[in-house]
Amino acid sequence: MDIIIRNYEGTREEILSDVGKGSFSRKIEENQSYELNFDVTQTERNKVAFELVQHESSILFDGQEFIIKQMSTNANGKSIVKNVTATHIYACMQDGHQYDTVTGRRSIDQLLTHVFKPDNRGYTWEVIDPEEKFSTVEQENFGRDNYLKLVQEIIEDYDATMIVDNKHLMFYPRGGYGKKINEPIRYKYNTDSVGFDIDTLSLKTQIKGFPKKDDDDKYVFDPITYTSPEAEKWGIRIQDPVEDGRYTVKKNLEERLKKELNDIPDISGGVSLKFKSNIKIFDYVPFIYEPLNINTYIQVVGITDYPFLPNEPSELTLSNTKKTMTSILTGLVKKGVL
C-alpha cells in the first residue's frame, strides 16, 4: 500500500517514501478517533514529497483521507525527521457550524438533516436501521454548535455507531454493525497482556414487554415477561420494560426482549495479542474469562495495527457495554487535536 501526500491546496501530490515502517500505526476507536501516526526521514529520494509534509496536508492511505494535525520536526546530525499525526477527514466536521436550533421529538434522520443544512461542506450521511431500533428522542434547543459536536450529541442520544468512509457517514444502532468470527480472546491462550473492567451494576435478568393497543385501548395480546437463564446465577433483577406500539406479533416482541435484556456483565478492556490475527474493528469475538464463568461474544471497538509490519500483532479494545459510547469523540479534544 502506497502512502500519498497531497498539499493543502490540492495542487501537488506525491508518493511518500522512507516512512519508518516500525513507526507507522493506524488507530481506530469506535466513534472516538481514527488516525495515522508515523515518522518520515528526509532523503534524496523523497526530497519533493518531504516538503509537502506540512500541517493541513492530506495523507491518502488505504482508500481514506487523513489530515495532518500534529507534527514535530527533529534534526539528528544531518538527518531531518518529521513525526506526524494525521486525523481522519471526518473530524474536519468541526469546521462547519449550525446556528439554528430545533426543539421537540426528533428522529436521528431529522437531526442529521438539521445539522448539515444549508452547507454540508461535502459530507453525506445515511441511517442504516433495518430493524427500526432507533426511536425518536425529545430534544431541547438542539443546534448552535459545530457539526462534530452535534453529531457527537446524536450518537450519544440515539446510542449509535458511526462508520466513516472519507466524508460519507453511516449510522447504525450500536451493536448492529460487525460480524461474529471464531477467534477467541482468552487469557494465557493468545494474550498475556489483558486488562478488563467488569461491571455488574446494570446487570438485569428479567424484562417485560407491552405490545400495541387496539382501538378499545386494549393490548392486542397479553404483555410478555422474559426471564433470562442467567437468573439462576444472579437472581431476578428487573430491567425497565419495553413499551412499543409497533408490535402486533408475540414472537417478534419476545425476540426484542431477548436482545434488549442486559443479562451479562458489562465488560470493557484491552488486550495485546501474542501473534497476528484476522480480527478487524467491529468484529464480535468469543471472550472467555474463567473467574466469572463468562463465555460470550464481545465486540472489538478499537484497534491499533501496524500495516507495514506483517508479523506485528494488533492491540485491541473490547467492549459489550455502552460505556465506550460515553466518551464519544472526546479523545481528540483531550489530546488538543480539535
CSV table of C-alpha atoms in Angstrom, one decimal:
chain,number,residue,atom,x,y,z
A,1,MET,CA,0.0,0.0,0.0
A,2,ASP,CA,1.4,3.4,-1.0
A,3,ILE,CA,1.3,6.4,1.2
A,4,ILE,CA,0.3,9.5,-0.8
A,5,ILE,CA,0.9,13.1,0.4
A,6,ARG,CA,-1.1,15.9,-1.1
A,7,ASN,CA,-0.7,19.6,-0.3
A,8,TYR,CA,-3.4,21.7,1.3
A,9,GLU,CA,-4.3,23.4,-1.9
A,10,GLY,CA,-4.7,20.1,-3.7
A,11,THR,CA,-2.4,21.1,-6.5
A,12,ARG,CA,0.5,18.7,-5.8
A,13,GLU,CA,0.6,15.0,-4.9
A,14,GLU,CA,3.5,12.6,-4.4
A,15,ILE,CA,4.2,9.1,-3.1
A,16,LEU,CA,5.8,9.4,0.3
A,17,SER,CA,8.7,7.1,0.7
A,18,ASP,CA,11.2,6.4,3.5
A,19,VAL,CA,8.5,6.3,6.2
A,20,GLY,CA,9.7,4.4,9.2
A,21,LYS,CA,7.8,1.0,8.8
A,22,GLY,CA,8.0,0.3,12.5
A,23,SER,CA,6.6,3.8,13.4
A,24,PHE,CA,3.6,3.6,11.1
A,25,SER,CA,0.4,2.7,13.0
A,26,ARG,CA,-3.3,3.1,12.4
A,27,LYS,CA,-5.6,3.6,15.3
A,28,ILE,CA,-9.4,3.3,15.2
A,29,GLU,CA,-11.7,3.7,18.2
A,30,GLU,CA,-15.5,3.5,17.8
A,31,ASN,CA,-16.9,7.0,17.4
A,32,GLN,CA,-13.8,8.4,19.1
A,33,SER,CA,-10.7,8.6,16.9
A,34,TYR,CA,-9.3,7.4,13.6
A,35,GLU,CA,-5.7,8.5,13.0
A,36,LEU,CA,-2.3,7.6,11.5
A,37,ASN,CA,1.0,8.1,13.3
A,38,PHE,CA,4.4,7.8,11.6
A,39,ASP,CA,7.9,9.2,11.3
A,40,VAL,CA,9.4,10.1,7.9
A,41,THR,CA,13.1,10.9,7.3
A,42,GLN,CA,14.2,13.3,4.6
A,43,THR,CA,16.3,11.6,1.9
A,44,GLU,CA,17.4,12.4,-1.6
A,45,ARG,CA,14.6,10.0,-2.9
A,46,ASN,CA,11.7,11.7,-1.1
A,47,LYS,CA,13.0,15.3,-1.2
A,48,VAL,CA,10.0,16.7,-3.0
A,49,ALA,CA,7.4,14.7,-1.1
A,50,PHE,CA,9.1,15.5,2.2
A,51,GLU,CA,8.5,19.2,1.6
A,52,LEU,CA,4.7,18.5,1.2
A,53,VAL,CA,4.6,17.0,4.7
A,54,GLN,CA,3.1,20.1,6.4
A,55,HIS,CA,0.2,20.9,8.7
A,56,GLU,CA,-3.2,20.5,6.9
A,57,SER,CA,-1.7,18.5,4.1
A,58,SER,CA,-3.6,15.3,3.3
A,59,ILE,CA,-2.3,11.7,3.7
A,60,LEU,CA,-4.1,9.2,1.4
A,61,PHE,CA,-3.8,5.7,2.7
A,62,ASP,CA,-5.8,2.5,2.1
A,63,GLY,CA,-8.6,4.4,0.4
A,64,GLN,CA,-9.1,7.0,3.2
A,65,GLU,CA,-8.0,10.6,3.6
A,66,PHE,CA,-6.3,11.9,6.7
A,67,ILE,CA,-5.3,15.5,7.6
A,68,ILE,CA,-2.0,16.3,9.3
A,69,LYS,CA,-3.0,18.0,12.5
A,70,GLN,CA,0.1,17.4,14.7
A,71,MET,CA,3.7,17.4,13.6
A,72,SER,CA,7.1,17.9,15.0
A,73,THR,CA,10.4,18.2,13.2
A,74,ASN,CA,13.7,17.0,14.7
A,75,ALA,CA,17.3,17.0,13.4
A,76,ASN,CA,19.7,14.2,14.2
A,77,GLY,CA,23.0,15.1,12.7
A,78,LYS,CA,22.4,15.6,9.0
A,79,SER,CA,19.0,13.7,9.2
A,80,ILE,CA,15.7,15.6,9.5
A,81,VAL,CA,12.8,13.6,10.8
A,82,LYS,CA,9.1,14.6,10.9
A,83,ASN,CA,6.8,13.0,13.5
A,84,VAL,CA,3.3,13.0,12.1
A,85,THR,CA,-0.2,12.5,13.5
A,86,ALA,CA,-2.9,12.7,10.8
A,87,THR,CA,-6.6,12.6,11.7
A,88,HIS,CA,-9.3,11.2,9.5
A,89,ILE,CA,-11.1,13.8,7.4
A,90,TYR,CA,-14.4,13.1,9.1
A,91,ALA,CA,-13.1,15.1,12.1
A,92,CYS,CA,-13.0,18.2,9.9
A,93,MET,CA,-16.7,18.5,10.5
A,94,GLN,CA,-15.7,20.7,13.3
A,95,ASP,CA,-15.2,23.5,10.7
A,96,GLY,CA,-18.9,23.7,10.0
A,97,HIS,CA,-21.4,25.4,12.3
A,98,GLN,CA,-25.2,25.1,12.7
A,99,TYR,CA,-26.5,28.3,14.2
A,100,ASP,CA,-30.2,27.4,14.3
A,101,THR,CA,-31.9,25.2,16.9
A,102,VAL,CA,-34.8,22.7,17.0
A,103,THR,CA,-36.9,21.6,19.9
A,104,GLY,CA,-39.3,18.6,20.3
A,105,ARG,CA,-39.3,14.9,19.4
A,106,ARG,CA,-37.0,14.2,16.5
A,107,SER,CA,-35.7,11.1,14.8
A,108,ILE,CA,-32.0,10.6,14.1
A,109,ASP,CA,-32.7,11.3,10.5
A,110,GLN,CA,-34.4,14.6,11.2
A,111,LEU,CA,-31.5,15.8,13.4
A,112,LEU,CA,-28.8,14.9,10.8
A,113,THR,CA,-30.8,16.8,8.2
A,114,HIS,CA,-30.8,19.8,10.6
A,115,VAL,CA,-27.1,19.6,11.3
A,116,PHE,CA,-26.0,19.5,7.7
A,117,LYS,CA,-28.1,22.3,6.2
A,118,PRO,CA,-27.7,24.6,4.4
A,119,ASP,CA,-24.0,23.9,4.0
A,120,ASN,CA,-22.9,20.2,4.3
A,121,ARG,CA,-19.3,21.0,3.5
A,122,GLY,CA,-19.2,17.9,1.3
A,123,TYR,CA,-20.3,15.5,3.9
A,124,THR,CA,-23.0,12.9,3.1
A,125,TRP,CA,-24.8,10.6,5.5
A,126,GLU,CA,-27.2,7.7,5.8
A,127,VAL,CA,-29.0,6.0,8.6
A,128,ILE,CA,-29.0,2.2,8.4
A,129,ASP,CA,-31.6,0.7,10.7
A,130,PRO,CA,-33.3,-2.3,9.1
A,131,GLU,CA,-34.8,-3.5,12.5
A,132,GLU,CA,-36.0,0.0,13.3
A,133,LYS,CA,-34.2,0.2,16.6
A,134,PHE,CA,-33.7,4.0,16.5
A,135,SER,CA,-36.6,5.7,18.2
A,136,THR,CA,-37.4,9.4,18.5
A,137,VAL,CA,-35.8,11.4,21.3
A,138,GLU,CA,-37.0,14.6,22.9
A,139,GLN,CA,-34.6,17.5,22.1
A,140,GLU,CA,-34.4,21.0,23.5
A,141,ASN,CA,-32.6,23.7,21.6
A,142,PHE,CA,-30.5,21.2,19.6
A,143,GLY,CA,-28.0,23.1,17.4
A,144,ARG,CA,-25.9,26.2,17.8
A,145,ASP,CA,-22.6,24.3,17.7
A,146,ASN,CA,-20.1,22.9,15.3
A,147,TYR,CA,-21.1,19.8,13.2
A,148,LEU,CA,-18.7,17.5,15.0
A,149,LYS,CA,-20.1,18.2,18.5
A,150,LEU,CA,-23.7,18.0,17.2
A,151,VAL,CA,-23.0,14.6,15.6
A,152,GLN,CA,-21.5,13.6,19.0
A,153,GLU,CA,-24.7,14.5,20.7
A,154,ILE,CA,-26.7,12.5,18.2
A,155,ILE,CA,-24.6,9.4,18.7
A,156,GLU,CA,-25.0,9.7,22.5
A,157,ASP,CA,-28.7,10.3,22.4
A,158,TYR,CA,-29.5,7.5,20.0
A,159,ASP,CA,-26.8,5.0,21.1
A,160,ALA,CA,-25.4,4.8,17.6
A,161,THR,CA,-22.2,3.6,15.9
A,162,MET,CA,-20.8,5.8,13.2
A,163,ILE,CA,-18.9,4.2,10.4
A,164,VAL,CA,-17.0,6.6,8.1
A,165,ASP,CA,-15.8,6.3,4.5
A,166,ASN,CA,-14.0,9.6,3.9
A,167,LYS,CA,-16.7,12.2,4.1
A,168,HIS,CA,-19.6,9.7,4.0
A,169,LEU,CA,-21.1,8.9,7.4
A,170,MET,CA,-23.1,5.8,8.1
A,171,PHE,CA,-25.1,5.5,11.4
A,172,TYR,CA,-26.1,2.1,12.8
A,173,PRO,CA,-27.8,1.2,16.1
A,174,ARG,CA,-24.9,0.2,18.5
A,175,GLY,CA,-24.0,-3.4,18.0
A,176,GLY,CA,-25.8,-3.5,14.6
A,177,TYR,CA,-22.6,-3.4,12.6
A,178,GLY,CA,-19.9,-6.2,12.5
A,179,LYS,CA,-19.8,-9.9,12.3
A,180,LYS,CA,-19.1,-12.9,14.6
A,181,ILE,CA,-15.8,-14.6,14.0
A,182,ASN,CA,-14.3,-17.7,15.6
A,183,GLU,CA,-11.1,-16.3,17.0
A,184,PRO,CA,-11.4,-16.3,20.8
A,185,ILE,CA,-9.8,-13.9,23.2
A,186,ARG,CA,-8.6,-16.0,26.2
A,187,TYR,CA,-6.0,-15.2,28.8
A,188,LYS,CA,-2.9,-17.3,28.5
A,189,TYR,CA,-4.1,-18.6,25.2
A,190,ASN,CA,-3.4,-15.8,22.7
A,191,THR,CA,-2.6,-13.0,25.1
A,192,ASP,CA,-0.5,-12.5,28.2
A,193,SER,CA,-1.4,-8.8,28.4
A,194,VAL,CA,-5.0,-8.3,29.4
A,195,GLY,CA,-6.8,-5.6,31.4
A,196,PHE,CA,-10.6,-5.7,31.8
A,197,ASP,CA,-13.3,-3.8,33.7
A,198,ILE,CA,-16.2,-6.0,34.6
A,199,ASP,CA,-19.3,-4.2,35.9
A,200,THR,CA,-22.5,-5.8,37.2
A,201,LEU,CA,-24.2,-2.6,38.1
A,202,SER,CA,-26.5,-2.7,35.1
A,203,LEU,CA,-26.9,-6.5,35.1
A,204,LYS,CA,-30.6,-7.5,34.7
A,205,THR,CA,-32.2,-10.9,34.3
A,206,GLN,CA,-35.9,-10.1,33.6
A,207,ILE,CA,-37.8,-7.7,31.4
A,208,LYS,CA,-41.4,-7.1,30.4
A,209,GLY,CA,-42.8,-6.0,27.0
A,210,PHE,CA,-46.0,-4.3,26.2
A,211,PRO,CA,-47.4,-4.6,22.6
A,212,LYS,CA,-49.7,-2.4,20.6
A,213,LYS,CA,-53.1,-1.4,21.8
A,214,ASP,CA,-56.3,-1.7,19.7
A,215,ASP,CA,-59.0,0.9,19.2
A,216,ASP,CA,-60.5,-0.1,22.6
A,217,ASP,CA,-57.2,0.7,24.3
A,218,LYS,CA,-56.6,-3.0,25.0
A,219,TYR,CA,-53.4,-4.8,24.2
A,220,VAL,CA,-53.5,-7.0,21.0
A,221,PHE,CA,-52.0,-9.8,23.2
A,222,ASP,CA,-51.0,-10.0,26.8
A,223,PRO,CA,-47.8,-8.3,27.9
A,224,ILE,CA,-44.8,-10.7,27.9
A,225,THR,CA,-42.3,-11.3,30.7
A,226,TYR,CA,-39.0,-12.8,29.6
A,227,THR,CA,-36.6,-14.2,32.3
A,228,SER,CA,-33.1,-15.0,31.2
A,229,PRO,CA,-31.4,-18.3,32.2
A,230,GLU,CA,-28.8,-16.1,33.9
A,231,ALA,CA,-31.4,-15.6,36.6
A,232,GLU,CA,-30.4,-18.9,38.1
A,233,LYS,CA,-27.0,-17.4,38.8
A,234,TRP,CA,-27.8,-13.8,39.6
A,235,GLY,CA,-31.4,-13.9,40.8
A,236,ILE,CA,-34.3,-11.8,39.5
A,237,ARG,CA,-33.1,-8.3,38.5
A,238,ILE,CA,-35.8,-6.4,36.7
A,239,GLN,CA,-34.9,-4.1,33.7
A,240,ASP,CA,-37.1,-1.2,32.5
A,241,PRO,CA,-39.9,-2.5,30.3
A,242,VAL,CA,-40.2,-2.2,26.6
A,243,GLU,CA,-43.3,-0.3,25.5
A,244,ASP,CA,-43.6,-0.3,21.8
A,245,GLY,CA,-46.8,0.1,19.8
A,246,ARG,CA,-45.4,-1.3,16.7
A,247,TYR,CA,-45.6,-4.9,17.9
A,248,THR,CA,-48.6,-7.0,16.9
A,249,VAL,CA,-46.9,-10.4,16.8
A,250,LYS,CA,-46.0,-12.0,20.0
A,251,LYS,CA,-42.9,-13.8,18.7
A,252,ASN,CA,-41.4,-10.5,17.4
A,253,LEU,CA,-41.7,-8.9,20.8
A,254,GLU,CA,-40.2,-11.9,22.5
A,255,GLU,CA,-37.1,-11.6,20.3
A,256,ARG,CA,-36.9,-7.9,21.0
A,257,LEU,CA,-36.9,-8.6,24.8
A,258,LYS,CA,-34.1,-11.2,24.5
A,259,LYS,CA,-32.0,-8.7,22.6
A,260,GLU,CA,-32.8,-5.8,24.9
A,261,LEU,CA,-32.1,-7.6,28.2
A,262,ASN,CA,-28.7,-6.8,29.6
A,263,ASP,CA,-28.2,-10.2,31.2
A,264,ILE,CA,-24.4,-10.4,31.1
A,265,PRO,CA,-22.0,-8.1,33.0
A,266,ASP,CA,-20.7,-5.1,31.2
A,267,ILE,CA,-17.2,-5.8,30.0
A,268,SER,CA,-14.6,-3.4,28.6
A,269,GLY,CA,-10.9,-3.5,28.3
A,270,GLY,CA,-7.9,-4.1,26.2
A,271,VAL,CA,-5.6,-6.9,25.1
A,272,SER,CA,-2.3,-7.1,23.2
A,273,LEU,CA,-2.3,-10.3,21.1
A,274,LYS,CA,0.8,-12.6,21.0
A,275,PHE,CA,0.5,-13.2,17.3
A,276,LYS,CA,-1.0,-11.8,14.2
A,277,SER,CA,-4.8,-12.4,13.7
A,278,ASN,CA,-7.5,-11.6,11.2
A,279,ILE,CA,-9.6,-9.7,13.8
A,280,LYS,CA,-11.0,-6.4,12.5
A,281,ILE,CA,-12.7,-3.4,14.0
A,282,PHE,CA,-16.3,-4.2,15.0
A,283,ASP,CA,-15.9,-7.9,14.8
A,284,TYR,CA,-17.5,-9.9,17.6
A,285,VAL,CA,-15.1,-12.4,19.1
A,286,PRO,CA,-15.6,-15.0,21.8
A,287,PHE,CA,-14.3,-13.7,25.2
A,288,ILE,CA,-13.5,-16.3,27.8
A,289,TYR,CA,-12.9,-15.3,31.4
A,290,GLU,CA,-13.0,-18.2,33.8
A,291,PRO,CA,-13.1,-16.4,37.2
A,292,LEU,CA,-16.6,-15.1,36.5
A,293,ASN,CA,-17.5,-18.1,34.3
A,294,ILE,CA,-18.0,-15.8,31.3
A,295,ASN,CA,-18.0,-17.2,27.8
A,296,THR,CA,-19.7,-14.7,25.5
A,297,TYR,CA,-19.2,-12.7,22.3
A,298,ILE,CA,-17.7,-9.3,22.8
A,299,GLN,CA,-17.1,-6.6,20.2
A,300,VAL,CA,-13.9,-5.1,19.0
A,301,VAL,CA,-14.5,-1.3,19.4
A,302,GLY,CA,-10.9,-0.2,19.0
A,303,ILE,CA,-7.8,-1.5,17.1
A,304,THR,CA,-4.3,-0.3,16.6
A,305,ASP,CA,-2.5,-2.1,13.8
A,306,TYR,CA,0.9,-1.8,12.0
A,307,PRO,CA,0.2,-2.2,8.3
A,308,PHE,CA,3.9,-2.4,7.3
A,309,LEU,CA,4.9,-4.9,9.9
A,310,PRO,CA,3.3,-8.2,8.7
A,311,ASN,CA,4.2,-10.1,11.9
A,312,GLU,CA,3.3,-7.4,14.4
A,313,PRO,CA,0.0,-8.3,16.3
A,314,SER,CA,-2.7,-5.7,16.8
A,315,GLU,CA,-3.8,-4.1,20.0
A,316,LEU,CA,-7.5,-4.5,20.6
A,317,THR,CA,-10.1,-2.6,22.7
A,318,LEU,CA,-13.1,-4.8,23.5
A,319,SER,CA,-16.5,-3.9,24.9
A,320,ASN,CA,-20.0,-5.2,25.2
A,321,THR,CA,-21.2,-2.1,27.1
A,322,LYS,CA,-22.5,1.4,26.4
A,323,LYS,CA,-19.6,2.8,28.5
A,324,THR,CA,-17.5,3.0,25.3
A,325,MET,CA,-20.0,5.5,24.0
A,326,THR,CA,-19.9,7.9,26.8
A,327,SER,CA,-16.5,9.3,25.6
A,328,ILE,CA,-17.6,9.8,22.0
A,329,LEU,CA,-15.1,11.9,20.0
A,330,THR,CA,-13.6,13.3,23.2
A,331,GLY,CA,-10.3,11.7,22.7
A,332,LEU,CA,-9.4,14.1,20.0
A,333,VAL,CA,-10.4,17.1,22.1
A,334,LYS,CA,-8.5,15.9,25.2
A,335,LYS,CA,-5.4,15.5,23.0
A,336,GLY,CA,-5.7,19.0,21.8
A,337,VAL,CA,-6.2,18.0,18.2
A,338,LEU,CA,-9.7,19.5,18.0
